[in-house]
Amino acid sequence: MNLVEHRERRARARGARFTLNGILWLVQVLAGFFFAGSGFGKVLMYDEALYAAAPQAVAWYAAVPQVLIVLVGACEVLGGVGLILPTMTRVKPKLTPLAAAGLTLTMVLAAGFHLTRDEYALVPANLVLGGVAAFIAVGRWNRRPVAPAPVTTSGILGSAAVLGVLAVTVFAPTWYTMTNVRF
């Protein structure tokens, strides 16, 4: 094997590590955890005391009815979980791009809301998060869809593990912070 063949083989091996499917998985998990955590914080606004104190930490909460904040939070939690579990378990994997599309719409609407309130500093984050969700939607719908499969014990255990990790690393710390730290 000559030097050129050796370099080509190494380049192919390096490229195999960064496949579109692998990138989609990484982005799905990170975005799923982010959206689930962010949404859970909004779901906690069902508590009157938390909702009353929240505008001190997040100014736009004062402009939105409590029920809408909780609804958006529930959508974000379900969307975040929907980015991971349907594809991971292969049970109804078409729900993943639908969840991503819903999160994209949520972020576009959030950007529009912040623009109307002259909160320009918040818009780039909405657009980046919406772009990430759109990338997942297109990637899992057209580019690298996942084929459905029957429910398996390993899929159920994997789902339980993901939900457990979410509970320990995202939900519990968010709940603790929001109920024990005064803004």
PDB file of N, CA, C and O in Angstrom, residues 128-169:
ATOM      1  N   VAL A 128     -31.597  30.050  16.794  1.00  0.00           N
ATOM      2  CA  VAL A 128     -30.647  28.929  16.805  1.00  0.00           C
ATOM      3  C   VAL A 128     -31.359  27.648  17.221  1.00  0.00           C
ATOM      4  O   VAL A 128     -31.204  26.600  16.576  1.00  0.00           O
ATOM      5  N   LEU A 129     -32.143  27.720  18.295  1.00  0.00           N
ATOM      6  CA  LEU A 129     -32.867  26.527  18.750  1.00  0.00           C
ATOM      7  C   LEU A 129     -33.878  26.062  17.706  1.00  0.00           C
ATOM      8  O   LEU A 129     -34.045  24.857  17.488  1.00  0.00           O
ATOM      9  N   GLY A 130     -34.545  27.009  17.052  1.00  0.00           N
ATOM     10  CA  GLY A 130     -35.462  26.649  15.974  1.00  0.00           C
ATOM     11  C   GLY A 130     -34.729  26.015  14.809  1.00  0.00           C
ATOM     12  O   GLY A 130     -35.218  25.061  14.202  1.00  0.00           O
ATOM     13  N   GLY A 131     -33.543  26.527  14.496  1.00  0.00           N
ATOM     14  CA  GLY A 131     -32.735  25.946  13.425  1.00  0.00           C
ATOM     15  C   GLY A 131     -32.282  24.539  13.747  1.00  0.00           C
ATOM     16  O   GLY A 131     -32.291  23.651  12.883  1.00  0.00           O
ATOM     17  N   VAL A 132     -31.901  24.307  14.990  1.00  0.00           N
ATOM     18  CA  VAL A 132     -31.497  22.957  15.416  1.00  0.00           C
ATOM     19  C   VAL A 132     -32.681  22.006  15.291  1.00  0.00           C
ATOM     20  O   VAL A 132     -32.551  20.882  14.769  1.00  0.00           O
ATOM     21  N   ALA A 133     -33.841  22.450  15.756  1.00  0.00           N
ATOM     22  CA  ALA A 133     -35.030  21.602  15.648  1.00  0.00           C
ATOM     23  C   ALA A 133     -35.395  21.347  14.191  1.00  0.00           C
ATOM     24  O   ALA A 133     -35.781  20.225  13.818  1.00  0.00           O
ATOM     25  N   ALA A 134     -35.261  22.356  13.337  1.00  0.00           N
ATOM     26  CA  ALA A 134     -35.552  22.183  11.909  1.00  0.00           C
ATOM     27  C   ALA A 134     -34.567  21.199  11.276  1.00  0.00           C
ATOM     28  O   ALA A 134     -34.950  20.369  10.441  1.00  0.00           O
ATOM     29  N   PHE A 135     -33.297  21.270  11.687  1.00  0.00           N
ATOM     30  CA  PHE A 135     -32.290  20.326  11.195  1.00  0.00           C
ATOM     31  C   PHE A 135     -32.689  18.890  11.542  1.00  0.00           C
ATOM     32  O   PHE A 135     -32.602  17.989  10.706  1.00  0.00           O
ATOM     33  N   ILE A 136     -33.143  18.687  12.762  1.00  0.00           N
ATOM     34  CA  ILE A 136     -33.585  17.351  13.181  1.00  0.00           C
ATOM     35  C   ILE A 136     -34.816  16.925  12.382  1.00  0.00           C
ATOM     36  O   ILE A 136     -34.893  15.777  11.916  1.00  0.00           O
ATOM     37  N   ALA A 137     -35.755  17.828  12.202  1.00  0.00           N
ATOM     38  CA  ALA A 137     -36.981  17.499  11.463  1.00  0.00           C
ATOM     39  C   ALA A 137     -36.659  17.050  10.044  1.00  0.00           C
ATOM     40  O   ALA A 137     -37.134  16.002   9.582  1.00  0.00           O
ATOM     41  N   VAL A 138     -35.849  17.822   9.342  1.00  0.00           N
ATOM     42  CA  VAL A 138     -35.489  17.478   7.958  1.00  0.00           C
ATOM     43  C   VAL A 138     -34.639  16.219   7.943  1.00  0.00           C
ATOM     44  O   VAL A 138     -34.848  15.318   7.113  1.00  0.00           O
ATOM     45  N   GLY A 139     -33.686  16.137   8.852  1.00  0.00           N
ATOM     46  CA  GLY A 139     -32.793  14.976   8.881  1.00  0.00           C
ATOM     47  C   GLY A 139     -33.513  13.672   9.125  1.00  0.00           C
ATOM     48  O   GLY A 139     -33.254  12.669   8.468  1.00  0.00           O
ATOM     49  N   ARG A 140     -34.445  13.689  10.067  1.00  0.00           N
ATOM     50  CA  ARG A 140     -35.155  12.442  10.397  1.00  0.00           C
ATOM     51  C   ARG A 140     -36.349  12.181   9.481  1.00  0.00           C
ATOM     52  O   ARG A 140     -36.804  11.046   9.387  1.00  0.00           O
ATOM     53  N   TRP A 141     -36.829  13.189   8.798  1.00  0.00           N
ATOM     54  CA  TRP A 141     -37.942  12.963   7.887  1.00  0.00           C
ATOM     55  C   TRP A 141     -37.447  12.513   6.523  1.00  0.00           C
ATOM     56  O   TRP A 141     -37.965  11.547   5.970  1.00  0.00           O
ATOM     57  N   ASN A 142     -36.434  13.211   5.981  1.00  0.00           N
ATOM     58  CA  ASN A 142     -35.991  12.957   4.611  1.00  0.00           C
ATOM     59  C   ASN A 142     -34.645  12.253   4.508  1.00  0.00           C
ATOM     60  O   ASN A 142     -34.501  11.334   3.713  1.00  0.00           O
ATOM     61  N   ARG A 143     -33.659  12.717   5.242  1.00  0.00           N
ATOM     62  CA  ARG A 143     -32.279  12.275   5.029  1.00  0.00           C
ATOM     63  C   ARG A 143     -31.937  10.948   5.687  1.00  0.00           C
ATOM     64  O   ARG A 143     -31.360  10.081   5.064  1.00  0.00           O
ATOM     65  N   ARG A 144     -32.212  10.814   6.959  1.00  0.00           N
ATOM     66  CA  ARG A 144     -31.896   9.595   7.694  1.00  0.00           C
ATOM     67  C   ARG A 144     -33.076   9.158   8.557  1.00  0.00           C
ATOM     68  O   ARG A 144     -33.010   9.158   9.778  1.00  0.00           O
ATOM     69  N   PRO A 145     -34.184   8.765   7.899  1.00  0.00           N
ATOM     70  CA  PRO A 145     -35.327   8.302   8.691  1.00  0.00           C
ATOM     71  C   PRO A 145     -34.997   6.984   9.381  1.00  0.00           C
ATOM     72  O   PRO A 145     -34.095   6.256   8.954  1.00  0.00           O
ATOM     73  N   VAL A 146     -35.702   6.708  10.420  1.00  0.00           N
ATOM     74  CA  VAL A 146     -35.515   5.467  11.165  1.00  0.00           C
ATOM     75  C   VAL A 146     -36.721   4.580  10.894  1.00  0.00           C
ATOM     76  O   VAL A 146     -37.864   5.029  11.002  1.00  0.00           O
ATOM     77  N   ALA A 147     -36.442   3.340  10.556  1.00  0.00           N
ATOM     78  CA  ALA A 147     -37.523   2.402  10.256  1.00  0.00           C
ATOM     79  C   ALA A 147     -38.219   1.968  11.541  1.00  0.00           C
ATOM     80  O   ALA A 147     -37.570   1.749  12.560  1.00  0.00           O
ATOM     81  N   PRO A 148     -39.544   1.839  11.501  1.00  0.00           N
ATOM     82  CA  PRO A 148     -40.254   1.376  12.702  1.00  0.00           C
ATOM     83  C   PRO A 148     -39.959  -0.089  12.983  1.00  0.00           C
ATOM     84  O   PRO A 148     -39.608  -0.859  12.087  1.00  0.00           O
ATOM     85  N   ALA A 149     -40.096  -0.443  14.256  1.00  0.00           N
ATOM     86  CA  ALA A 149     -39.889  -1.827  14.689  1.00  0.00           C
ATOM     87  C   ALA A 149     -40.871  -2.104  15.822  1.00  0.00           C
ATOM     88  O   ALA A 149     -41.407  -1.174  16.432  1.00  0.00           O
ATOM     89  N   PRO A 150     -41.103  -3.372  16.114  1.00  0.00           N
ATOM     90  CA  PRO A 150     -42.014  -3.691  17.219  1.00  0.00           C
ATOM     91  C   PRO A 150     -41.403  -3.320  18.578  1.00  0.00           C
ATOM     92  O   PRO A 150     -40.197  -3.165  18.706  1.00  0.00           O
ATOM     93  N   VAL A 151     -42.269  -3.198  19.565  1.00  0.00           N
ATOM     94  CA  VAL A 151     -41.826  -2.904  20.917  1.00  0.00           C
ATOM     95  C   VAL A 151     -40.983  -4.065  21.427  1.00  0.00           C
ATOM     96  O   VAL A 151     -41.342  -5.229  21.254  1.00  0.00           O
ATOM     97  N   THR A 152     -39.857  -3.717  22.043  1.00  0.00           N
ATOM     98  CA  THR A 152     -38.975  -4.733  22.615  1.00  0.00           C
ATOM     99  C   THR A 152     -38.708  -4.406  24.079  1.00  0.00           C
ATOM    100  O   THR A 152     -38.851  -3.257  24.504  1.00  0.00           O
ATOM    101  N   THR A 153     -38.273  -5.407  24.810  1.00  0.00           N
ATOM    102  CA  THR A 153     -37.914  -5.193  26.216  1.00  0.00           C
ATOM    103  C   THR A 153     -36.759  -4.219  26.324  1.00  0.00           C
ATOM    104  O   THR A 153     -36.767  -3.330  27.176  1.00  0.00           O
ATOM    105  N   SER A 154     -35.771  -4.344  25.444  1.00  0.00           N
ATOM    106  CA  SER A 154     -34.626  -3.428  25.503  1.00  0.00           C
ATOM    107  C   SER A 154     -35.054  -1.998  25.179  1.00  0.00           C
ATOM    108  O   SER A 154     -34.532  -1.043  25.758  1.00  0.00           O
ATOM    109  N   GLY A 155     -36.018  -1.837  24.288  1.00  0.00           N
ATOM    110  CA  GLY A 155     -36.534  -0.503  23.983  1.00  0.00           C
ATOM    111  C   GLY A 155     -37.241   0.116  25.169  1.00  0.00           C
ATOM    112  O   GLY A 155     -37.068   1.302  25.465  1.00  0.00           O
ATOM    113  N   ILE A 156     -38.013  -0.695  25.875  1.00  0.00           N
ATOM    114  CA  ILE A 156     -38.715  -0.205  27.065  1.00  0.00           C
ATOM    115  C   ILE A 156     -37.717   0.153  28.156  1.00  0.00           C
ATOM    116  O   ILE A 156     -37.815   1.208  28.795  1.00  0.00           O
ATOM    117  N   LEU A 157     -36.724  -0.707  28.362  1.00  0.00           N
ATOM    118  CA  LEU A 157     -35.709  -0.427  29.374  1.00  0.00           C
ATOM    119  C   LEU A 157     -34.880   0.800  29.004  1.00  0.00           C
ATOM    120  O   LEU A 157     -34.543   1.612  29.867  1.00  0.00           O
ATOM    121  N   GLY A 158     -34.570   0.949  27.724  1.00  0.00           N
ATOM    122  CA  GLY A 158     -33.829   2.124  27.274  1.00  0.00           C
ATOM    123  C   GLY A 158     -34.631   3.397  27.483  1.00  0.00           C
ATOM    124  O   GLY A 158     -34.091   4.429  27.910  1.00  0.00           O
ATOM    125  N   SER A 159     -35.929   3.337  27.192  1.00  0.00           N
ATOM    126  CA  SER A 159     -36.801   4.496  27.415  1.00  0.00           C
ATOM    127  C   SER A 159     -36.856   4.853  28.890  1.00  0.00           C
ATOM    128  O   SER A 159     -36.773   6.031  29.256  1.00  0.00           O
ATOM    129  N   ALA A 160     -36.994   3.828  29.732  1.00  0.00           N
ATOM    130  CA  ALA A 160     -37.027   4.077  31.173  1.00  0.00           C
ATOM    131  C   ALA A 160     -35.698   4.689  31.634  1.00  0.00           C
ATOM    132  O   ALA A 160     -35.697   5.597  32.477  1.00  0.00           O
ATOM    133  N   ALA A 161     -34.605   4.224  31.066  1.00  0.00           N
ATOM    134  CA  ALA A 161     -33.295   4.772  31.432  1.00  0.00           C
ATOM    135  C   ALA A 161     -33.181   6.235  31.019  1.00  0.00           C
ATOM    136  O   ALA A 161     -32.697   7.077  31.789  1.00  0.00           O
ATOM    137  N   VAL A 162     -33.620   6.564  29.810  1.00  0.00           N
ATOM    138  CA  VAL A 162     -33.566   7.962  29.349  1.00  0.00           C
ATOM    139  C   VAL A 162     -34.438   8.844  30.238  1.00  0.00           C
ATOM    140  O   VAL A 162     -34.020   9.925  30.656  1.00  0.00           O
ATOM    141  N   LEU A 163     -35.636   8.389  30.546  1.00  0.00           N
ATOM    142  CA  LEU A 163     -36.518   9.169  31.415  1.00  0.00           C
ATOM    143  C   LEU A 163     -35.925   9.307  32.821  1.00  0.00           C
ATOM    144  O   LEU A 163     -36.039  10.364  33.450  1.00  0.00           O
ATOM    145  N   GLY A 164     -35.261   8.261  33.295  1.00  0.00           N
ATOM    146  CA  GLY A 164     -34.591   8.337  34.598  1.00  0.00           C
ATOM    147  C   GLY A 164     -33.448   9.335  34.594  1.00  0.00           C
ATOM    148  O   GLY A 164     -33.295  10.126  35.532  1.00  0.00           O
ATOM    149  N   VAL A 165     -32.657   9.311  33.538  1.00  0.00           N
ATOM    150  CA  VAL A 165     -31.556  10.273  33.424  1.00  0.00           C
ATOM    151  C   VAL A 165     -32.106  11.694  33.331  1.00  0.00           C
ATOM    152  O   VAL A 165     -31.570  12.623  33.953  1.00  0.00           O
ATOM    153  N   LEU A 166     -33.182  11.891  32.566  1.00  0.00           N
ATOM    154  CA  LEU A 166     -33.832  13.204  32.502  1.00  0.00           C
ATOM    155  C   LEU A 166     -34.298  13.645  33.894  1.00  0.00           C
ATOM    156  O   LEU A 166     -34.093  14.802  34.281  1.00  0.00           O
ATOM    157  N   ALA A 167     -34.908  12.742  34.630  1.00  0.00           N
ATOM    158  CA  ALA A 167     -35.418  13.079  35.958  1.00  0.00           C
ATOM    159  C   ALA A 167     -34.285  13.489  36.891  1.00  0.00           C
ATOM    160  O   ALA A 167     -34.400  14.479  37.618  1.00  0.00           O
ATOM    161  N   VAL A 168     -33.178  12.763  36.842  1.00  0.00           N
ATOM    162  CA  VAL A 168     -32.070  13.015  37.771  1.00  0.00           C
ATOM    163  C   VAL A 168     -31.230  14.222  37.355  1.00  0.00           C
ATOM    164  O   VAL A 168     -30.821  15.017  38.197  1.00  0.00           O
ATOM    165  N   THR A 169     -30.977  14.374  36.062  1.00  0.00           N
ATOM    166  CA  THR A 169     -30.064  15.430  35.624  1.00  0.00           C
ATOM    167  C   THR A 169     -30.745  16.729  35.231  1.00  0.00           C
ATOM    168  O   THR A 169     -30.095  17.768  35.205  1.00  0.00           O
TER     169      THR A 169
END
